[in-house]
Amino acid sequence: MKKTIIVLLMISSLLWGAQVTRVKWKSGEKFSSYLQSKHISLSVLKTLDELEEQVVGEIRGGQIFYELKDDKGALLQALIPISSTMQIKLSQDTKSDKYRFSIVPIKFKDEKYFASVDITKNPWNDISKNTHNDKLIAQIKKAFRKNAIKLQKGDNISFLYTQKTLVGYLHGDPIIHVIKLTKGNQEQFIYVDDDGDGHKEPYETISYMTDSPRTAIFRQTSGASSSSGQFSMPVRNPRVTSSFSYGRYHPVLRFYRPHFGTDFGVKRGTPIMSIGNGVVTHVGWLGGYGKAIKVQYSNGYMSIYGHLSGFRTIVGDVVQEGDVIGYSGNTGTSTGPHLHLGIYLNNSPIDPMSVLSEGSSIADKLIDKMSDAIGGGQVAQIKKIPIFNAEKYRETLESYINNKTPSYDWNKYESQRAQAQLDENFQ
Ligand SMILES: [Zn+2]
């Protein structure tokens, strides 16, 4: 208890009158010349190891970073992002006045906000004026794109969104969750999926070919087996975006980071096919893999299909090579739609590419067969995939509307930025 109070007092006295500013790294500027410009002894450079030296040599011109200065303008701390998750932290030690160099994770704030805008003149000007967050406009346009919605004078648009901030500044694009449009007496909700596309129902529809609710017609036919590997590709026209590795030292993240699988770049909603004949042992959330499926095959092989948007199988299903078991997405720890395929032999991860057949896979042939079937006049079935948390977001949005909550005004937020000195990143 006592300790906490002392620490808090130290922080507040250290940061009293301090100001945060957002700065651009000058093109061609060296880290050493930056230190000199701040009257910081170059001796700090001697504390850097080889990897850290490499990192400071790679700061890009135009990189946005943050400085915390005291009331006389002396630098107390600098936070310089070096990747989407890590930053250089240069901070003055209060006792010795020396500066310390470290590489630490960036701590973003990731919070939900609400806006309600009456359209009086130009919709986009009105939204900009009410929210002071112009990046919302592109996101709303994207959500409307496939729904042929036009905002007009007299309409009201209310929406729930998440905005990342970093030391009091907006960071990245806002993510819209749900929109309510009111045109006269008419009300319309737009539910936004992981990719930012809007849907008039709290689910999205995907068409596929089937002969029964969970059995695809384009399953393996007898005699057709992969020639070069024992498993077939999980997607058509596979494009590998990240390979298997046991772990190499990551210079930026500064730890050994294995990648127990192969990543395939695919659009959201791409059918994911079982790579072999097996039994489904898991369907649902699986930590960083998000929505994931596990399939157990014979001879001790098991696979994980991760970051999916939807499922087309349940636990206990017997699946065959080429069966569509789910759809790709961007759930879990993922920066964009892709499929993570992990293959395990007797519970140890192996490189999927060592057992997957390359070239024209059975999956390709099966999809071709499906296309032929569609061409042959068969009707595709429609599958409804619920949008994650859609109903919950709508309820939250409605409660804000009912409580007549004002739009969140980022201008006011910015005027409170003096508080940003107490931001976690500076402590
Ligand atoms: Zn992966």
mmCIF file with all atom_site columns, N, CA and C in Angstrom, residues 5-20 67-78 89-100 418 420-427:
data_model
loop_
_atom_site.group_PDB
_atom_site.id
_atom_site.type_symbol
_atom_site.label_atom_id
_atom_site.label_alt_id
_atom_site.label_comp_id
_atom_site.label_asym_id
_atom_site.label_entity_id
_atom_site.label_seq_id
_atom_site.pdbx_PDB_ins_code
_atom_site.Cartn_x
_atom_site.Cartn_y
_atom_site.Cartn_z
_atom_site.occupancy
_atom_site.B_iso_or_equiv
_atom_site.pdbx_formal_charge
_atom_site.auth_seq_id
_atom_site.auth_comp_id
_atom_site.auth_asym_id
_atom_site.auth_atom_id
_atom_site.pdbx_PDB_model_num
ATOM 1   N N  . ILE A 1 5   ? 1.611  4.392  -3.035  1.00 0.00 ? 5   ILE A N  1
ATOM 2   C CA . ILE A 1 5   ? 1.445  5.833  -2.869  1.00 0.00 ? 5   ILE A CA 1
ATOM 3   C C  . ILE A 1 5   ? 2.731  6.564  -3.266  1.00 0.00 ? 5   ILE A C  1
ATOM 4   N N  . ILE A 1 6   ? 3.869  6.020  -2.840  1.00 0.00 ? 6   ILE A N  1
ATOM 5   C CA . ILE A 1 6   ? 5.145  6.659  -3.169  1.00 0.00 ? 6   ILE A CA 1
ATOM 6   C C  . ILE A 1 6   ? 5.354  6.691  -4.687  1.00 0.00 ? 6   ILE A C  1
ATOM 7   N N  . VAL A 1 7   ? 5.050  5.571  -5.313  1.00 0.00 ? 7   VAL A N  1
ATOM 8   C CA . VAL A 1 7   ? 5.214  5.484  -6.766  1.00 0.00 ? 7   VAL A CA 1
ATOM 9   C C  . VAL A 1 7   ? 4.336  6.527  -7.458  1.00 0.00 ? 7   VAL A C  1
ATOM 10  N N  . LEU A 1 8   ? 3.090  6.634  -7.040  1.00 0.00 ? 8   LEU A N  1
ATOM 11  C CA . LEU A 1 8   ? 2.171  7.593  -7.650  1.00 0.00 ? 8   LEU A CA 1
ATOM 12  C C  . LEU A 1 8   ? 2.670  9.023  -7.462  1.00 0.00 ? 8   LEU A C  1
ATOM 13  N N  . LEU A 1 9   ? 3.181  9.327  -6.280  1.00 0.00 ? 9   LEU A N  1
ATOM 14  C CA . LEU A 1 9   ? 3.697  10.668 -6.019  1.00 0.00 ? 9   LEU A CA 1
ATOM 15  C C  . LEU A 1 9   ? 4.876  10.975 -6.939  1.00 0.00 ? 9   LEU A C  1
ATOM 16  N N  . MET A 1 10  ? 5.727  9.979  -7.113  1.00 0.00 ? 10  MET A N  1
ATOM 17  C CA . MET A 1 10  ? 6.895  10.176 -7.972  1.00 0.00 ? 10  MET A CA 1
ATOM 18  C C  . MET A 1 10  ? 6.467  10.473 -9.397  1.00 0.00 ? 10  MET A C  1
ATOM 19  N N  . ILE A 1 11  ? 5.481  9.717  -9.869  1.00 0.00 ? 11  ILE A N  1
ATOM 20  C CA . ILE A 1 11  ? 5.021  9.913  -11.247 1.00 0.00 ? 11  ILE A CA 1
ATOM 21  C C  . ILE A 1 11  ? 4.434  11.310 -11.408 1.00 0.00 ? 11  ILE A C  1
ATOM 22  N N  . SER A 1 12  ? 3.593  11.712 -10.451 1.00 0.00 ? 12  SER A N  1
ATOM 23  C CA . SER A 1 12  ? 2.936  13.000 -10.628 1.00 0.00 ? 12  SER A CA 1
ATOM 24  C C  . SER A 1 12  ? 3.935  14.155 -10.516 1.00 0.00 ? 12  SER A C  1
ATOM 25  N N  . SER A 1 13  ? 4.946  14.011 -9.645  1.00 0.00 ? 13  SER A N  1
ATOM 26  C CA . SER A 1 13  ? 5.898  15.121 -9.556  1.00 0.00 ? 13  SER A CA 1
ATOM 27  C C  . SER A 1 13  ? 6.792  15.152 -10.796 1.00 0.00 ? 13  SER A C  1
ATOM 28  N N  . LEU A 1 14  ? 7.090  13.961 -11.294 1.00 0.00 ? 14  LEU A N  1
ATOM 29  C CA . LEU A 1 14  ? 7.928  13.885 -12.494 1.00 0.00 ? 14  LEU A CA 1
ATOM 30  C C  . LEU A 1 14  ? 7.219  14.518 -13.688 1.00 0.00 ? 14  LEU A C  1
ATOM 31  N N  . LEU A 1 15  ? 5.916  14.269 -13.782 1.00 0.00 ? 15  LEU A N  1
ATOM 32  C CA . LEU A 1 15  ? 5.214  14.663 -15.003 1.00 0.00 ? 15  LEU A CA 1
ATOM 33  C C  . LEU A 1 15  ? 4.464  15.982 -14.859 1.00 0.00 ? 15  LEU A C  1
ATOM 34  N N  . TRP A 1 16  ? 4.632  16.632 -13.767 1.00 0.00 ? 16  TRP A N  1
ATOM 35  C CA . TRP A 1 16  ? 3.883  17.865 -13.559 1.00 0.00 ? 16  TRP A CA 1
ATOM 36  C C  . TRP A 1 16  ? 4.200  18.873 -14.665 1.00 0.00 ? 16  TRP A C  1
ATOM 37  N N  . GLY A 1 17  ? 3.173  19.343 -15.325 1.00 0.00 ? 17  GLY A N  1
ATOM 38  C CA . GLY A 1 17  ? 3.374  20.341 -16.373 1.00 0.00 ? 17  GLY A CA 1
ATOM 39  C C  . GLY A 1 17  ? 3.916  19.771 -17.667 1.00 0.00 ? 17  GLY A C  1
ATOM 40  N N  . ALA A 1 18  ? 4.031  18.432 -17.723 1.00 0.00 ? 18  ALA A N  1
ATOM 41  C CA . ALA A 1 18  ? 4.574  17.815 -18.932 1.00 0.00 ? 18  ALA A CA 1
ATOM 42  C C  . ALA A 1 18  ? 3.554  17.833 -20.075 1.00 0.00 ? 18  ALA A C  1
ATOM 43  N N  . GLN A 1 19  ? 4.064  17.838 -21.276 1.00 0.00 ? 19  GLN A N  1
ATOM 44  C CA . GLN A 1 19  ? 3.215  17.886 -22.471 1.00 0.00 ? 19  GLN A CA 1
ATOM 45  C C  . GLN A 1 19  ? 3.598  16.774 -23.447 1.00 0.00 ? 19  GLN A C  1
ATOM 46  N N  . VAL A 1 20  ? 2.568  16.208 -24.069 1.00 0.00 ? 20  VAL A N  1
ATOM 47  C CA . VAL A 1 20  ? 2.827  15.195 -25.086 1.00 0.00 ? 20  VAL A CA 1
ATOM 48  C C  . VAL A 1 20  ? 2.701  15.837 -26.455 1.00 0.00 ? 20  VAL A C  1
ATOM 49  N N  . GLU A 1 67  ? 6.593  12.522 -28.081 1.00 0.00 ? 67  GLU A N  1
ATOM 50  C CA . GLU A 1 67  ? 7.561  13.052 -27.122 1.00 0.00 ? 67  GLU A CA 1
ATOM 51  C C  . GLU A 1 67  ? 6.825  13.600 -25.912 1.00 0.00 ? 67  GLU A C  1
ATOM 52  N N  . LEU A 1 68  ? 7.367  13.292 -24.757 1.00 0.00 ? 68  LEU A N  1
ATOM 53  C CA . LEU A 1 68  ? 6.847  13.858 -23.514 1.00 0.00 ? 68  LEU A CA 1
ATOM 54  C C  . LEU A 1 68  ? 7.922  14.821 -23.014 1.00 0.00 ? 68  LEU A C  1
ATOM 55  N N  . LYS A 1 69  ? 7.543  16.102 -22.914 1.00 0.00 ? 69  LYS A N  1
ATOM 56  C CA . LYS A 1 69  ? 8.544  17.102 -22.511 1.00 0.00 ? 69  LYS A CA 1
ATOM 57  C C  . LYS A 1 69  ? 8.093  17.805 -21.241 1.00 0.00 ? 69  LYS A C  1
ATOM 58  N N  . ASP A 1 70  ? 9.058  18.296 -20.473 1.00 0.00 ? 70  ASP A N  1
ATOM 59  C CA . ASP A 1 70  ? 8.686  19.055 -19.275 1.00 0.00 ? 70  ASP A CA 1
ATOM 60  C C  . ASP A 1 70  ? 8.323  20.486 -19.665 1.00 0.00 ? 70  ASP A C  1
ATOM 61  N N  . ASP A 1 71  ? 7.954  21.296 -18.685 1.00 0.00 ? 71  ASP A N  1
ATOM 62  C CA . ASP A 1 71  ? 7.463  22.646 -19.006 1.00 0.00 ? 71  ASP A CA 1
ATOM 63  C C  . ASP A 1 71  ? 8.545  23.533 -19.616 1.00 0.00 ? 71  ASP A C  1
ATOM 64  N N  . LYS A 1 72  ? 9.821  23.107 -19.499 1.00 0.00 ? 72  LYS A N  1
ATOM 65  C CA . LYS A 1 72  ? 10.888 23.903 -20.124 1.00 0.00 ? 72  LYS A CA 1
ATOM 66  C C  . LYS A 1 72  ? 11.247 23.363 -21.507 1.00 0.00 ? 72  LYS A C  1
ATOM 67  N N  . GLY A 1 73  ? 10.543 22.316 -21.917 1.00 0.00 ? 73  GLY A N  1
ATOM 68  C CA . GLY A 1 73  ? 10.781 21.780 -23.253 1.00 0.00 ? 73  GLY A CA 1
ATOM 69  C C  . GLY A 1 73  ? 11.831 20.686 -23.305 1.00 0.00 ? 73  GLY A C  1
ATOM 70  N N  . ALA A 1 74  ? 12.346 20.251 -22.138 1.00 0.00 ? 74  ALA A N  1
ATOM 71  C CA . ALA A 1 74  ? 13.348 19.171 -22.137 1.00 0.00 ? 74  ALA A CA 1
ATOM 72  C C  . ALA A 1 74  ? 12.647 17.824 -22.285 1.00 0.00 ? 74  ALA A C  1
ATOM 73  N N  . LEU A 1 75  ? 13.270 16.948 -23.037 1.00 0.00 ? 75  LEU A N  1
ATOM 74  C CA . LEU A 1 75  ? 12.660 15.645 -23.313 1.00 0.00 ? 75  LEU A CA 1
ATOM 75  C C  . LEU A 1 75  ? 12.709 14.745 -22.072 1.00 0.00 ? 75  LEU A C  1
ATOM 76  N N  . LEU A 1 76  ? 11.538 14.281 -21.656 1.00 0.00 ? 76  LEU A N  1
ATOM 77  C CA . LEU A 1 76  ? 11.476 13.318 -20.551 1.00 0.00 ? 76  LEU A CA 1
ATOM 78  C C  . LEU A 1 76  ? 11.428 11.900 -21.113 1.00 0.00 ? 76  LEU A C  1
ATOM 79  N N  . GLN A 1 77  ? 10.613 11.751 -22.159 1.00 0.00 ? 77  GLN A N  1
ATOM 80  C CA . GLN A 1 77  ? 10.479 10.429 -22.783 1.00 0.00 ? 77  GLN A CA 1
ATOM 81  C C  . GLN A 1 77  ? 10.181 10.583 -24.265 1.00 0.00 ? 77  GLN A C  1
ATOM 82  N N  . ALA A 1 78  ? 10.627 9.604  -25.038 1.00 0.00 ? 78  ALA A N  1
ATOM 83  C CA . ALA A 1 78  ? 10.213 9.521  -26.439 1.00 0.00 ? 78  ALA A CA 1
ATOM 84  C C  . ALA A 1 78  ? 9.749  8.095  -26.687 1.00 0.00 ? 78  ALA A C  1
ATOM 85  N N  . LYS A 1 89  ? 11.490 2.951  -26.363 1.00 0.00 ? 89  LYS A N  1
ATOM 86  C CA . LYS A 1 89  ? 11.187 3.878  -25.275 1.00 0.00 ? 89  LYS A CA 1
ATOM 87  C C  . LYS A 1 89  ? 12.491 4.466  -24.775 1.00 0.00 ? 89  LYS A C  1
ATOM 88  N N  . LEU A 1 90  ? 12.604 5.768  -24.925 1.00 0.00 ? 90  LEU A N  1
ATOM 89  C CA . LEU A 1 90  ? 13.787 6.475  -24.465 1.00 0.00 ? 90  LEU A CA 1
ATOM 90  C C  . LEU A 1 90  ? 13.323 7.302  -23.285 1.00 0.00 ? 90  LEU A C  1
ATOM 91  N N  . SER A 1 91  ? 13.834 7.029  -22.101 1.00 0.00 ? 91  SER A N  1
ATOM 92  C CA . SER A 1 91  ? 13.293 7.742  -20.944 1.00 0.00 ? 91  SER A CA 1
ATOM 93  C C  . SER A 1 91  ? 14.387 8.191  -19.993 1.00 0.00 ? 91  SER A C  1
ATOM 94  N N  . GLN A 1 92  ? 14.143 9.364  -19.432 1.00 0.00 ? 92  GLN A N  1
ATOM 95  C CA . GLN A 1 92  ? 15.128 9.937  -18.526 1.00 0.00 ? 92  GLN A CA 1
ATOM 96  C C  . GLN A 1 92  ? 14.945 9.317  -17.142 1.00 0.00 ? 92  GLN A C  1
ATOM 97  N N  . ASP A 1 93  ? 16.046 8.881  -16.585 1.00 0.00 ? 93  ASP A N  1
ATOM 98  C CA . ASP A 1 93  ? 16.007 8.322  -15.242 1.00 0.00 ? 93  ASP A CA 1
ATOM 99  C C  . ASP A 1 93  ? 16.001 9.502  -14.261 1.00 0.00 ? 93  ASP A C  1
ATOM 100 N N  . THR A 1 94  ? 14.983 9.548  -13.397 1.00 0.00 ? 94  THR A N  1
ATOM 101 C CA . THR A 1 94  ? 14.825 10.737 -12.532 1.00 0.00 ? 94  THR A CA 1
ATOM 102 C C  . THR A 1 94  ? 16.014 10.941 -11.604 1.00 0.00 ? 94  THR A C  1
ATOM 103 N N  . LYS A 1 95  ? 16.635 9.863  -11.185 1.00 0.00 ? 95  LYS A N  1
ATOM 104 C CA . LYS A 1 95  ? 17.725 10.008 -10.207 1.00 0.00 ? 95  LYS A CA 1
ATOM 105 C C  . LYS A 1 95  ? 19.027 10.447 -10.865 1.00 0.00 ? 95  LYS A C  1
ATOM 106 N N  . SER A 1 96  ? 19.392 9.739  -11.952 1.00 0.00 ? 96  SER A N  1
ATOM 107 C CA . SER A 1 96  ? 20.715 9.988  -12.529 1.00 0.00 ? 96  SER A CA 1
ATOM 108 C C  . SER A 1 96  ? 20.688 10.995 -13.667 1.00 0.00 ? 96  SER A C  1
ATOM 109 N N  . ASP A 1 97  ? 19.484 11.359 -14.140 1.00 0.00 ? 97  ASP A N  1
ATOM 110 C CA . ASP A 1 97  ? 19.352 12.244 -15.311 1.00 0.00 ? 97  ASP A CA 1
ATOM 111 C C  . ASP A 1 97  ? 19.815 11.573 -16.600 1.00 0.00 ? 97  ASP A C  1
ATOM 112 N N  . LYS A 1 98  ? 20.279 10.321 -16.497 1.00 0.00 ? 98  LYS A N  1
ATOM 113 C CA . LYS A 1 98  ? 20.700 9.609  -17.696 1.00 0.00 ? 98  LYS A CA 1
ATOM 114 C C  . LYS A 1 98  ? 19.473 9.073  -18.424 1.00 0.00 ? 98  LYS A C  1
ATOM 115 N N  . TYR A 1 99  ? 19.652 8.803  -19.718 1.00 0.00 ? 99  TYR A N  1
ATOM 116 C CA . TYR A 1 99  ? 18.534 8.262  -20.487 1.00 0.00 ? 99  TYR A CA 1
ATOM 117 C C  . TYR A 1 99  ? 18.692 6.771  -20.649 1.00 0.00 ? 99  TYR A C  1
ATOM 118 N N  . ARG A 1 100 ? 17.558 6.109  -20.609 1.00 0.00 ? 100 ARG A N  1
ATOM 119 C CA . ARG A 1 100 ? 17.556 4.656  -20.763 1.00 0.00 ? 100 ARG A CA 1
ATOM 120 C C  . ARG A 1 100 ? 16.866 4.280  -22.058 1.00 0.00 ? 100 ARG A C  1
ATOM 121 N N  . ALA A 1 418 ? -3.642 16.877 -22.153 1.00 0.00 ? 418 ALA A N  1
ATOM 122 C CA . ALA A 1 418 ? -2.659 17.097 -21.095 1.00 0.00 ? 418 ALA A CA 1
ATOM 123 C C  . ALA A 1 418 ? -2.639 15.889 -20.162 1.00 0.00 ? 418 ALA A C  1
ATOM 124 N N  . ALA A 1 420 ? -2.769 12.948 -21.042 1.00 0.00 ? 420 ALA A N  1
ATOM 125 C CA . ALA A 1 420 ? -2.100 11.818 -21.689 1.00 0.00 ? 420 ALA A CA 1
ATOM 126 C C  . ALA A 1 420 ? -0.756 11.510 -21.041 1.00 0.00 ? 420 ALA A C  1
ATOM 127 N N  . GLN A 1 421 ? -0.205 12.488 -20.344 1.00 0.00 ? 421 GLN A N  1
ATOM 128 C CA . GLN A 1 421 ? 1.080  12.255 -19.651 1.00 0.00 ? 421 GLN A CA 1
ATOM 129 C C  . GLN A 1 421 ? 0.948  11.117 -18.645 1.00 0.00 ? 421 GLN A C  1
ATOM 130 N N  . LEU A 1 422 ? -0.272 10.858 -18.203 1.00 0.00 ? 422 LEU A N  1
ATOM 131 C CA . LEU A 1 422 ? -0.463 9.767  -17.246 1.00 0.00 ? 422 LEU A CA 1
ATOM 132 C C  . LEU A 1 422 ? -0.716 8.442  -17.956 1.00 0.00 ? 422 LEU A C  1
ATOM 133 N N  . ASP A 1 423 ? -0.604 8.484  -19.270 1.00 0.00 ? 423 ASP A N  1
ATOM 134 C CA . ASP A 1 423 ? -0.824 7.275  -20.063 1.00 0.00 ? 423 ASP A CA 1
ATOM 135 C C  . ASP A 1 423 ? 0.153  6.163  -19.652 1.00 0.00 ? 423 ASP A C  1
ATOM 136 N N  . GLU A 1 424 ? -0.368 4.954  -19.682 1.00 0.00 ? 424 GLU A N  1
ATOM 137 C CA . GLU A 1 424 ? 0.425  3.757  -19.335 1.00 0.00 ? 424 GLU A CA 1
ATOM 138 C C  . GLU A 1 424 ? 1.789  3.711  -20.033 1.00 0.00 ? 424 GLU A C  1
ATOM 139 N N  . ASN A 1 425 ? 1.816  4.131  -21.308 1.00 0.00 ? 425 ASN A N  1
ATOM 140 C CA . ASN A 1 425 ? 3.052  4.037  -22.078 1.00 0.00 ? 425 ASN A CA 1
ATOM 141 C C  . ASN A 1 425 ? 4.206  4.844  -21.475 1.00 0.00 ? 425 ASN A C  1
ATOM 142 N N  . PHE A 1 426 ? 3.854  5.875  -20.711 1.00 0.00 ? 426 PHE A N  1
ATOM 143 C CA . PHE A 1 426 ? 4.903  6.737  -20.145 1.00 0.00 ? 426 PHE A CA 1
ATOM 144 C C  . PHE A 1 426 ? 5.324  6.281  -18.757 1.00 0.00 ? 426 PHE A C  1
ATOM 145 N N  . GLN A 1 427 ? 4.718  5.188  -18.284 1.00 0.00 ? 427 GLN A N  1
ATOM 146 C CA . GLN A 1 427 ? 5.027  4.774  -16.910 1.00 0.00 ? 427 GLN A CA 1
ATOM 147 C C  . GLN A 1 427 ? 5.884  3.532  -16.844 1.00 0.00 ? 427 GLN A C  1
#
